[in-house]
XYZ file of C-alpha atoms in Angstrom:
716
model
C 0.000 0.000 0.000
C 1.155 3.561 -0.689
C 0.957 5.871 2.323
C 1.068 9.673 2.173
C 2.026 11.589 5.309
C 3.010 14.998 6.545
C 5.625 14.238 9.179
C 6.557 16.938 11.671
C 8.799 14.977 13.990
C 6.057 14.656 16.593
C 5.958 11.292 18.367
C 2.597 10.283 16.879
C 3.553 10.959 13.266
C 6.979 9.381 13.658
C 5.408 6.267 15.201
C 2.879 5.989 12.371
C 5.571 6.300 9.717
C 7.879 3.817 11.450
C 5.053 1.275 11.535
C 4.241 1.888 7.856
C 7.877 1.291 6.903
C 8.066 -1.741 9.225
C 5.068 -3.314 7.467
C 6.672 -2.750 4.069
C 4.347 -0.019 2.813
C 5.615 2.414 0.193
C 5.641 5.868 1.788
C 5.223 9.282 0.213
C 6.394 11.687 2.900
C 6.156 15.477 3.105
C 8.287 16.647 6.021
C 6.921 19.564 8.029
C 10.042 21.190 9.471
C 8.361 24.395 10.654
C 7.666 23.132 14.158
C 5.856 26.319 15.189
C 2.476 25.242 13.855
C -0.166 25.673 16.548
C -1.819 22.253 16.222
C -0.693 20.224 19.201
C -2.604 17.059 18.347
C -2.853 14.818 15.296
C -5.682 15.708 12.961
C -8.458 13.136 12.740
C -7.119 10.726 10.143
C -10.475 8.929 9.852
C -11.920 11.428 7.368
C -11.846 9.605 4.046
C -10.135 11.749 1.416
C -9.984 10.927 -2.318
C -6.272 10.098 -2.090
C -6.396 7.182 -4.527
C -7.907 9.428 -7.211
C -4.934 11.758 -6.690
C -2.464 8.923 -7.218
C -1.714 8.446 -3.508
C -2.317 5.788 -0.886
C -5.278 5.438 1.443
C -3.803 7.044 4.561
C -3.487 10.779 5.233
C -1.601 11.649 8.403
C -1.043 15.227 9.506
C 0.717 15.979 12.775
C 1.715 19.550 13.446
C 3.308 20.601 16.742
C 4.212 23.857 18.471
C 7.645 25.084 19.420
C 6.731 26.040 22.962
C 4.603 24.884 25.881
C 2.101 27.746 25.899
C -0.844 25.440 25.389
C -3.905 24.178 27.237
C -5.420 20.909 26.108
C -8.907 19.586 26.814
C -9.219 15.805 27.092
C -12.757 14.433 27.451
C -12.045 10.815 28.270
C -15.191 9.780 30.119
C -18.631 9.553 28.533
C -20.523 12.511 29.992
C -23.665 14.481 29.335
C -21.956 17.681 28.192
C -19.522 16.667 25.431
C -18.639 13.463 23.567
C -15.587 11.546 24.725
C -12.473 11.623 22.539
C -12.482 9.290 19.530
C -8.970 7.876 19.549
C -5.860 9.251 21.327
C -6.735 12.846 20.500
C -7.625 15.933 22.487
C -10.936 17.669 21.886
C -9.305 21.088 21.763
C -5.938 22.817 22.059
C -5.547 26.449 23.128
C -2.304 27.975 21.880
C -1.421 31.662 21.961
C -5.029 32.791 21.980
C -6.127 30.379 19.241
C -8.428 27.477 20.161
C -8.052 24.640 17.650
C -10.959 22.246 18.113
C -10.981 18.681 16.825
C -13.634 17.900 14.228
C -17.012 17.475 15.947
C -19.572 14.923 14.795
C -23.281 14.889 15.566
C -22.776 12.460 18.457
C -25.128 12.321 21.414
C -22.664 12.615 24.379
C -24.232 10.101 26.792
C -24.585 7.315 24.207
C -21.886 8.291 21.662
C -24.417 7.444 18.940
C -24.962 9.548 15.828
C -28.187 11.471 15.455
C -30.048 9.507 12.778
C -32.458 12.218 11.615
C -30.229 13.377 8.752
C -27.476 15.899 8.013
C -29.190 18.936 9.580
C -29.821 17.108 12.861
C -26.166 16.005 12.882
C -25.047 19.593 12.217
C -27.099 20.947 15.143
C -25.697 18.291 17.481
C -22.116 18.889 16.272
C -22.516 22.632 16.925
C -23.983 21.923 20.372
C -20.960 19.726 21.158
C -18.602 22.426 19.854
C -20.275 25.019 22.077
C -19.904 22.751 25.126
C -16.174 22.410 24.476
C -15.775 26.158 23.845
C -17.438 26.897 27.192
C -14.682 24.904 28.920
C -12.337 27.620 27.638
C -14.778 30.401 28.616
C -15.689 31.354 25.071
C -18.428 30.619 22.539
C -18.559 29.507 18.914
C -21.268 32.121 18.339
C -18.962 35.055 19.140
C -15.335 33.842 19.071
C -15.129 31.655 15.940
C -12.712 32.820 13.234
C -13.134 29.882 10.877
C -15.516 26.940 10.482
C -14.304 24.067 8.282
C -17.306 21.831 7.544
C -16.732 18.386 6.015
C -19.743 17.029 4.102
C -20.032 13.381 3.176
C -20.712 12.549 -0.445
C -23.674 10.510 0.857
C -25.475 13.659 2.074
C -28.605 14.325 0.023
C -28.283 17.367 -2.257
C -31.494 18.847 -0.807
C -30.055 18.695 2.734
C -26.629 19.896 1.630
C -28.226 23.011 0.111
C -29.789 23.860 3.490
C -26.710 23.288 5.677
C -25.234 26.785 5.475
C -28.578 28.475 6.133
C -29.211 26.238 9.181
C -25.630 26.832 10.381
C -26.082 30.625 10.317
C -29.513 30.307 12.006
C -27.985 28.260 14.847
C -25.295 30.911 15.431
C -27.784 33.805 15.257
C -30.038 32.119 17.809
C -27.082 31.497 20.139
C -25.945 35.130 19.808
C -29.399 36.512 20.642
C -29.746 34.274 23.705
C -26.287 35.231 24.993
C -26.565 38.942 24.071
C -22.929 39.109 23.034
C -21.580 42.515 22.005
C -18.187 41.797 20.425
C -18.744 39.192 17.726
C -16.220 37.966 15.149
C -17.610 37.439 11.659
C -16.374 33.902 10.858
C -15.235 32.451 7.540
C -17.006 29.283 6.343
C -15.249 26.611 4.295
C -17.240 23.557 3.170
C -15.337 20.502 1.903
C -16.900 17.502 0.148
C -15.295 14.132 0.985
C -16.175 10.495 0.201
C -16.910 9.551 3.810
C -16.595 10.611 7.465
C -15.894 8.849 10.787
C -18.730 6.598 11.990
C -20.323 7.079 8.529
C -21.451 10.544 9.622
C -22.868 13.023 7.115
C -21.348 16.203 8.607
C -18.277 17.121 10.663
C -17.569 20.635 11.975
C -14.043 21.819 12.811
C -14.058 25.292 14.447
C -11.095 27.613 15.077
C -11.752 30.218 17.791
C -9.988 33.264 19.174
C -9.699 33.412 22.964
C -8.765 36.935 23.940
C -5.539 37.524 25.854
C -4.029 40.749 27.152
C -1.294 41.877 24.788
C 0.222 44.997 23.347
C -0.237 45.603 19.654
C 2.589 47.171 17.746
C 1.122 47.499 14.293
C 3.019 50.692 13.474
C 6.354 49.045 14.218
C 5.391 46.047 12.076
C 4.310 48.417 9.312
C 7.716 50.091 9.416
C 9.450 46.708 9.298
C 7.310 45.252 6.510
C 6.939 48.369 4.430
C 4.525 48.760 1.550
C 4.544 45.838 -0.861
C 5.143 46.390 -4.573
C 3.115 43.859 -6.559
C 3.403 45.372 -10.058
C 6.119 42.850 -10.953
C 3.487 40.092 -10.926
C 1.865 41.614 -13.984
C -1.621 41.776 -12.420
C -3.665 44.955 -12.392
C -5.869 45.145 -9.275
C -9.452 44.236 -10.186
C -12.557 43.974 -8.038
C -13.054 40.275 -8.755
C -9.608 39.556 -7.258
C -10.934 40.456 -3.815
C -14.111 38.457 -4.448
C -11.901 35.342 -4.424
C -10.622 36.092 -0.943
C -11.981 36.049 2.596
C -9.711 37.490 5.306
C -10.078 37.919 9.056
C -7.483 39.751 11.158
C -7.885 39.524 14.944
C -6.136 41.960 17.315
C -3.251 42.330 14.860
C -1.990 38.877 15.909
C -3.978 36.381 13.854
C -4.635 36.447 10.120
C -6.842 33.809 8.453
C -7.246 33.726 4.670
C -9.399 31.464 2.507
C -8.752 31.889 -1.222
C -11.256 30.268 -3.609
C -10.490 29.484 -7.254
C -13.588 28.375 -9.143
C -13.873 27.241 -12.770
C -15.063 30.772 -13.607
C -11.908 32.321 -12.111
C -9.761 29.837 -14.029
C -11.458 30.979 -17.254
C -10.651 34.630 -16.436
C -6.990 33.702 -15.966
C -6.875 31.553 -19.099
C -4.696 32.535 -22.045
C -4.311 30.659 -25.355
C -1.361 28.300 -25.039
C -0.248 24.902 -26.257
C 0.957 23.848 -22.808
C -1.618 21.715 -20.941
C -0.155 22.755 -17.581
C -0.082 26.478 -18.405
C -3.539 27.177 -16.854
C -2.459 25.546 -13.576
C 0.820 27.468 -13.572
C -1.091 30.745 -14.009
C -3.546 29.794 -11.241
C -0.744 28.879 -8.824
C 1.016 32.204 -9.464
C -2.266 34.074 -9.018
C -2.847 32.295 -5.674
C 0.645 33.129 -4.413
C 0.290 36.745 -5.614
C -3.052 37.262 -3.812
C -1.907 35.588 -0.584
C 1.324 37.581 -0.533
C -0.550 40.838 -1.217
C -3.086 40.120 1.535
C -0.408 39.304 4.110
C 1.463 42.513 3.329
C -1.668 44.685 3.421
C -2.536 43.311 6.865
C 1.009 43.786 8.257
C 1.882 40.077 8.241
C 4.725 38.272 6.491
C 5.377 34.704 5.343
C 7.480 34.265 8.493
C 4.224 34.387 10.468
C 2.726 31.465 8.520
C 1.767 28.514 10.708
C -0.108 26.464 8.117
C -0.976 26.599 4.421
C -3.325 23.915 3.132
C -4.163 23.788 -0.562
C -7.339 21.748 -1.120
C -7.640 20.727 -4.767
C -10.504 19.014 -6.568
C -9.834 15.584 -8.021
C -11.699 16.810 -11.125
C -8.459 18.596 -12.053
C -7.011 15.208 -12.991
C -3.530 16.171 -11.784
C -1.310 14.177 -9.424
C -0.291 15.617 -6.066
C 3.390 15.382 -7.067
C 2.821 17.446 -10.221
C 0.716 20.062 -8.430
C 3.318 20.271 -5.679
C 6.024 21.093 -8.251
C 3.787 23.747 -9.854
C 3.159 25.541 -6.536
C 6.805 25.217 -5.488
C 7.761 26.920 -8.765
C 5.278 29.738 -8.048
C 6.879 30.336 -4.644
C 10.338 30.258 -6.236
C 9.176 32.986 -8.629
C 7.983 35.013 -5.647
C 11.335 34.556 -3.945
C 13.246 35.624 -7.062
C 11.185 38.804 -7.161
C 12.828 39.719 -3.825
C 9.564 40.146 -2.015
C 11.074 38.751 1.166
C 9.602 35.283 1.284
C 11.331 33.474 4.107
C 9.340 30.983 6.120
C 11.131 29.466 9.101
C 14.524 29.596 7.454
C 13.320 28.198 4.129
C 13.230 30.070 0.841
C 9.640 29.002 0.218
C 6.896 28.398 2.798
C 5.842 24.815 3.450
C 2.371 23.824 2.274
C 0.269 20.670 2.279
C -1.813 19.514 -0.683
C -5.135 17.884 0.232
C -7.237 16.210 -2.514
C -11.015 16.687 -2.058
C -14.147 16.102 -4.119
C -15.122 19.763 -3.878
C -14.999 22.871 -1.688
C -16.688 26.246 -1.352
C -17.865 29.011 0.972
C -21.420 27.666 0.991
C -22.744 24.125 1.347
C -24.910 24.668 -1.733
C -21.941 25.532 -3.952
C -18.924 23.232 -3.675
C -17.426 23.945 -7.087
C -14.011 25.360 -6.116
C -11.180 23.858 -8.143
C -8.504 25.055 -5.708
C -8.974 26.431 -2.172
C -6.051 27.844 -0.176
C -6.397 27.970 3.613
C -3.643 30.180 5.093
C -3.231 30.683 8.849
C -0.734 33.207 10.245
C 0.250 33.991 13.833
C 2.697 36.822 14.569
C 4.706 35.603 17.574
C 8.330 34.735 18.358
C 10.129 33.271 21.368
C 13.845 32.956 20.564
C 15.763 35.404 18.348
C 16.180 32.731 15.682
C 15.525 35.029 12.737
C 18.392 37.303 13.778
C 20.635 34.230 13.673
C 19.602 33.416 10.115
C 17.078 30.737 11.083
C 13.311 30.456 11.116
C 11.047 30.973 14.110
C 11.012 27.408 15.414
C 13.381 25.826 17.924
C 12.686 22.169 18.615
C 14.661 20.061 21.053
C 13.836 16.390 21.566
C 15.878 14.384 24.051
C 15.337 10.616 24.133
C 16.682 7.731 26.198
C 17.627 4.296 24.920
C 15.774 2.589 27.764
C 12.385 2.870 29.459
C 13.578 3.341 33.059
C 11.722 6.564 33.648
C 8.743 7.954 35.519
C 6.566 10.656 34.012
C 4.180 13.077 35.719
C 1.127 14.280 33.773
C -1.118 16.921 35.328
C -4.116 17.022 33.024
C -6.845 18.457 35.230
C -6.969 21.994 36.598
C -6.192 21.487 40.296
C -5.132 23.478 43.331
C -1.657 21.999 43.706
C 0.012 22.334 40.285
C -0.905 23.837 36.909
C -2.368 21.500 34.310
C -0.158 20.511 31.383
C 0.009 23.157 28.661
C -0.075 20.932 25.603
C 0.459 17.169 25.264
C 3.573 17.272 27.448
C 4.607 15.872 30.826
C 5.310 18.208 33.738
C 8.390 16.217 34.694
C 10.372 13.121 33.706
C 12.555 11.158 36.126
C 15.320 9.209 34.413
C 18.312 7.604 36.122
C 18.051 9.806 39.196
C 17.668 13.053 37.240
C 14.315 14.855 37.350
C 13.891 16.982 34.219
C 11.068 19.424 34.887
C 9.205 21.311 32.173
C 9.556 25.092 32.257
C 7.214 26.517 34.915
C 5.351 29.808 34.503
C 3.794 31.916 37.236
C 0.360 30.360 36.662
C -2.246 30.148 39.398
C -3.188 26.409 39.249
C -6.985 26.664 39.780
C -7.486 29.384 37.159
C -4.427 28.829 34.895
C -4.043 32.633 34.841
C -0.712 34.434 35.123
C 0.039 36.407 38.255
C -0.298 40.003 37.123
C 1.759 41.720 39.845
C 5.005 41.652 37.859
C 8.087 39.492 37.330
C 8.864 38.877 41.025
C 5.307 37.648 41.701
C 5.500 35.380 38.633
C 8.836 34.001 39.867
C 7.428 33.178 43.317
C 4.424 31.422 41.768
C 6.616 29.502 39.288
C 8.819 28.293 42.160
C 5.741 27.288 44.186
C 4.501 25.277 41.191
C 7.948 23.695 40.754
C 7.980 22.667 44.413
C 4.521 21.088 44.085
C 5.741 18.984 41.149
C 8.985 18.041 42.943
C 6.962 16.818 45.950
C 5.222 14.310 43.656
C 8.679 12.706 43.292
C 9.421 13.016 47.042
C 12.066 15.659 46.648
C 12.326 19.445 46.886
C 13.729 22.218 44.718
C 15.283 23.705 47.869
C 17.547 20.723 48.543
C 17.678 18.615 45.362
C 18.076 21.169 42.562
C 21.300 20.933 40.569
C 20.511 23.609 37.994
C 17.941 26.369 37.545
C 17.579 27.773 34.014
C 15.551 30.993 34.237
C 14.173 32.555 31.051
C 13.509 36.297 31.319
C 11.354 38.141 28.813
C 12.820 41.227 27.203
C 9.667 43.029 28.377
C 10.670 42.627 32.043
C 11.547 46.004 33.546
C 15.259 46.368 34.325
C 14.516 47.249 37.961
C 12.593 43.984 38.431
C 15.135 41.951 36.484
C 17.865 43.175 38.848
C 15.891 41.832 41.832
C 15.068 38.395 40.432
C 18.192 36.532 41.575
C 18.051 38.003 45.073
C 14.351 37.081 45.410
C 15.070 33.604 44.000
C 17.741 32.910 46.635
C 15.497 34.343 49.388
C 12.667 31.996 48.363
C 14.975 28.967 48.539
C 16.518 30.038 51.881
C 13.090 30.538 53.444
C 11.907 27.141 52.208
C 15.080 25.434 53.496
C 14.668 26.916 56.975
C 11.036 25.782 57.165
C 11.885 22.260 55.971
C 15.054 21.906 58.090
C 16.885 20.015 55.362
C 20.443 18.841 56.112
C 21.844 17.549 52.800
C 21.476 20.438 50.388
C 22.900 20.698 46.863
C 24.253 24.129 45.961
C 22.542 24.765 42.597
C 23.884 26.586 39.543
C 21.800 29.470 38.168
C 21.644 30.326 34.477
C 19.561 33.312 33.366
C 18.664 33.674 29.680
C 17.138 36.767 28.066
C 14.621 36.075 25.261
C 12.233 38.275 23.234
C 9.066 36.688 24.635
C 7.677 33.764 26.632
C 4.533 31.584 26.472
C 1.346 33.431 27.463
C 3.478 36.612 27.355
C 4.893 35.727 30.756
C 7.850 37.654 32.164
C 9.646 34.708 33.799
C 9.909 30.941 33.244
C 11.829 28.607 35.554
C 13.192 25.254 34.372
C 14.694 23.202 37.239
C 16.830 20.057 37.028
C 16.847 17.987 40.235
C 18.720 14.988 41.593
C 16.548 12.272 43.114
C 18.768 9.970 45.141
C 18.872 6.293 44.220
C 20.858 3.427 45.766
C 23.781 2.767 43.425
C 27.411 1.823 43.693
C 29.996 4.260 42.449
C 33.470 3.294 41.376
C 35.258 6.605 41.116
C 38.738 5.200 41.771
C 38.483 2.717 38.897
C 37.246 5.444 36.570
C 40.047 7.752 37.674
C 42.601 5.066 36.823
C 40.923 4.464 33.442
C 40.764 8.141 32.543
C 44.162 9.071 33.869
C 45.472 12.617 34.246
C 44.691 14.875 31.312
C 47.510 16.604 29.433
C 46.340 19.992 28.143
C 49.665 21.515 27.101
C 48.820 20.679 23.481
C 46.012 23.287 23.603
C 48.591 26.009 24.145
C 46.921 27.358 27.310
C 48.744 27.877 30.599
C 46.408 27.379 33.584
C 45.383 30.759 34.981
C 43.072 31.663 37.859
C 40.609 33.518 35.639
C 40.048 30.344 33.612
C 38.222 28.781 36.568
C 36.235 31.978 37.110
C 34.524 31.199 33.783
C 33.330 27.777 34.972
C 30.666 26.633 37.430
C 30.579 22.878 38.087
C 28.440 20.657 40.286
C 29.202 16.941 40.708
C 26.545 14.894 42.511
C 27.300 11.432 43.957
C 29.962 10.931 41.300
C 27.167 10.262 38.785
C 26.090 13.668 37.529
C 28.270 16.522 36.347
C 26.747 19.869 35.374
C 29.002 22.569 33.934
C 28.159 26.135 32.935
C 30.914 27.938 31.030
C 30.481 31.700 30.596
C 32.341 33.754 27.982
C 31.817 37.481 28.482
C 33.125 40.350 26.375
C 35.930 40.744 28.931
C 37.007 37.102 28.504
C 36.940 37.522 24.721
C 39.288 40.490 25.092
C 41.700 38.382 27.182
C 41.729 35.756 24.424
C 42.157 38.357 21.700
C 45.354 38.484 19.663
C 46.341 41.537 17.602
C 46.812 39.458 14.482
C 43.734 37.787 13.118
C 40.290 38.590 11.820
C 36.883 38.091 13.415
C 36.733 34.438 12.339
C 40.078 33.682 14.005
C 38.833 35.392 17.172
C 35.775 33.096 17.266
C 37.982 30.077 16.543
C 40.138 30.960 19.573
C 37.047 31.321 21.759
C 35.597 27.983 20.575
C 38.887 26.173 21.217
C 39.088 27.758 24.670
C 35.537 26.543 25.439
C 36.307 22.995 24.299
C 39.601 23.020 26.247
C 37.927 24.127 29.512
C 34.982 21.721 29.158
C 37.310 18.801 28.404
C 39.564 19.722 31.343
C 36.585 20.001 33.718
C 35.199 16.613 32.680
C 38.555 14.896 33.114
C 39.270 16.494 36.509
C 35.922 15.212 37.777
C 36.449 11.675 36.382
C 33.940 12.083 33.540
C 34.430 11.651 29.796
C 32.667 12.899 26.676
C 30.945 9.503 26.464
C 28.962 10.526 29.555
C 27.579 13.644 27.845
C 23.787 13.742 27.561
C 23.438 17.325 26.323
C 25.572 20.276 25.323
C 23.778 23.534 24.598
C 25.758 26.512 23.379
C 23.741 29.693 23.931
C 25.150 32.565 21.893
C 24.181 36.225 21.873
C 22.748 37.639 18.651
C 25.042 40.639 19.245
C 27.831 38.435 17.837
C 26.308 38.959 14.407
C 27.257 35.459 13.281
C 24.989 32.879 11.643
C 24.235 29.506 13.219
C 25.799 27.657 10.276
C 29.085 29.521 10.610
C 29.265 29.152 14.397
C 28.415 25.459 14.065
C 31.331 24.955 11.662
C 33.678 26.774 14.055
C 32.744 24.590 17.053
C 32.844 21.396 14.967
C 36.388 22.317 13.934
C 37.335 22.894 17.589
C 36.094 19.408 18.530
C 37.959 17.889 15.566
C 41.158 19.559 16.817
C 40.536 18.058 20.258
C 40.034 14.631 18.697
C 43.221 14.888 16.633
C 45.157 15.756 19.784
C 44.240 12.272 21.085
C 42.061 13.687 23.782
C 39.768 10.657 23.525
C 36.656 12.522 22.490
C 33.931 9.998 21.719
C 30.279 10.620 22.357
C 27.813 7.803 21.684
C 29.954 6.346 18.934
C 30.647 9.689 17.240
C 34.060 11.268 16.956
C 32.741 14.628 18.144
C 29.914 15.208 20.646
C 26.569 16.523 19.415
C 25.709 20.056 20.502
C 22.801 22.470 20.067
C 23.337 26.115 19.167
C 20.659 28.353 20.725
C 20.537 32.071 19.824
C 19.538 34.320 22.750
C 19.507 38.035 23.524
C 21.780 37.542 26.521
C 22.739 35.150 29.328
C 24.503 35.193 32.684
C 24.767 33.724 36.177
C 22.731 36.576 37.644
C 19.540 38.237 36.437
C 21.218 41.629 36.851
C 24.081 40.753 34.495
C 23.102 39.077 31.224
C 26.145 40.076 29.191
C 27.582 36.657 28.269
C 28.519 36.388 24.605
C 28.670 32.575 24.683
C 27.357 30.255 27.420
C 27.965 26.497 27.303
C 25.577 24.271 29.288
C 27.042 20.755 29.576
C 25.175 17.919 31.298
C 26.886 14.578 31.895
C 25.373 11.430 33.374
C 27.396 8.370 34.196
C 25.784 5.106 33.078
């Protein structure tokens, strides 16, 4: 069997693809590398799409994940009277950065999980009732907060009923609005899609996207200055009224932009020109689509960098394969890029899109004659300064173990002791005595709202939440923490930022005195300055703790095996200030955490009059590798024990990730050639992550590190 999939790297999609390959299926894979997409759960793969007609297999898998943890997920796992339970391992809804993405809702009666059997309109009413019940769990309503409704109609639906669906849909919403007396109402976009079949042989499925208002500052003028006024004359199109008739756009609070572009047979005729090339009409249509989408983004102060998803639904009546259509649209985006209109999407020259074959689509259930329908979703947010470093807007880090000896804590319900999980993540994972906790925000657990008294209040709440999670593993952040990584938003006032470290230490000291703990680990603090944080928080705390286990250590044997390191080959004479750059904590001879800080002052000490900027960075990288290697050896660890090495670098360096990566790789190769015994998991050089930041340091008041290395080693 041929299988088509959009693979993002999420665990569900990777598992599906591994199984397909294991069973010998031929796979057609479209990799989604822009991990910032706001869909935290797999889409319902039980909708039957006309994939075979498009020359594909029978399976369509789409898993899109987010690059941060700013999400709330609703799981309805028990059969209740208010909303249907989840069909499959999916969540009913995911709230991410003010956008509520709801799973497709069928006309299921919640107590019985049976379909309404009175026809398509009865199913629609029940599906909307279910959607409203789920929306209420997030304190919003589909009647006032919906941006987009995607309605899937089964081919089995009678034409007479299909013609009435849109009218009944609007009537349902109007009735709900009048009963609720809502003042601020979003005018939603409707997109109807005709498919061969639906889950449970349903006739209708409704998939709403809602906006849940959050407090934020708009900066449209700044964005306008950055984006400028687009020049679209190079496309060769003169603006005409019917161009805008093809497009529906909704912009919410300057943060969200939803576009649905419809190309009917009539529009294709208007774009048609006499030509001998059979594909010429499709090439013209693809360019017209890209032109209109680009123009709309620019006019609404958005760019392609803000794109989170672009789905192109195409009718099987076109008679074109998905591979051929993919090439045609890729060419259109290449043309756009060559015109220097600034198309960069997450570090790629062209934005990533997915092609979805359908039987038909349209803005009304009575008219499903679109040939091509583009569904573009944009969200203007950023967490790490990745763009400044020549990358996209997504930073994804996945750490895995080669065994299953771990305990995981999931907090899925809103409780009084710890915040619920934001997204399909665990709050903490215990593996080989190390408790890796997810970043904690200053969220009040019962309400999941941020403390609004400032950064210090958020810090205290985040630490309280961290302690609650640590207690679930019978430990405490006051006595068991090895490392605290504290992310500070650029929006934090300098006066508050200066107080954070002092308040942090005071919190821990107060907790220690009340607990009367004897064996206390002295933790390392690493503060990192970033442009923004989930939920527009000011502070996020990410603790790493040691949970004691009964094990035997054999330090003497290891010391004999490792021997005394010889570092004369590096050309450095040991000096006192070398050790001032390094903070190290060794716990029970099993864990070694090292933070190496390179400030502007240290860079000056390493500077040599002869040499350009590249040589200066090469000296710094070699110095970092030398000190890390020396620290590991002195503490009876080797590079084989390394579990992670993050190199945070300031964007003030003005160097790209690719170039800095090459420089550090060269430094590790030099170390290897010097017979320093560098081997990490079978590789000659250890794997490291480069993370661009605005600043970093060991105190919240001083975030002036140029390069900060965070090395974590765990002895097997």
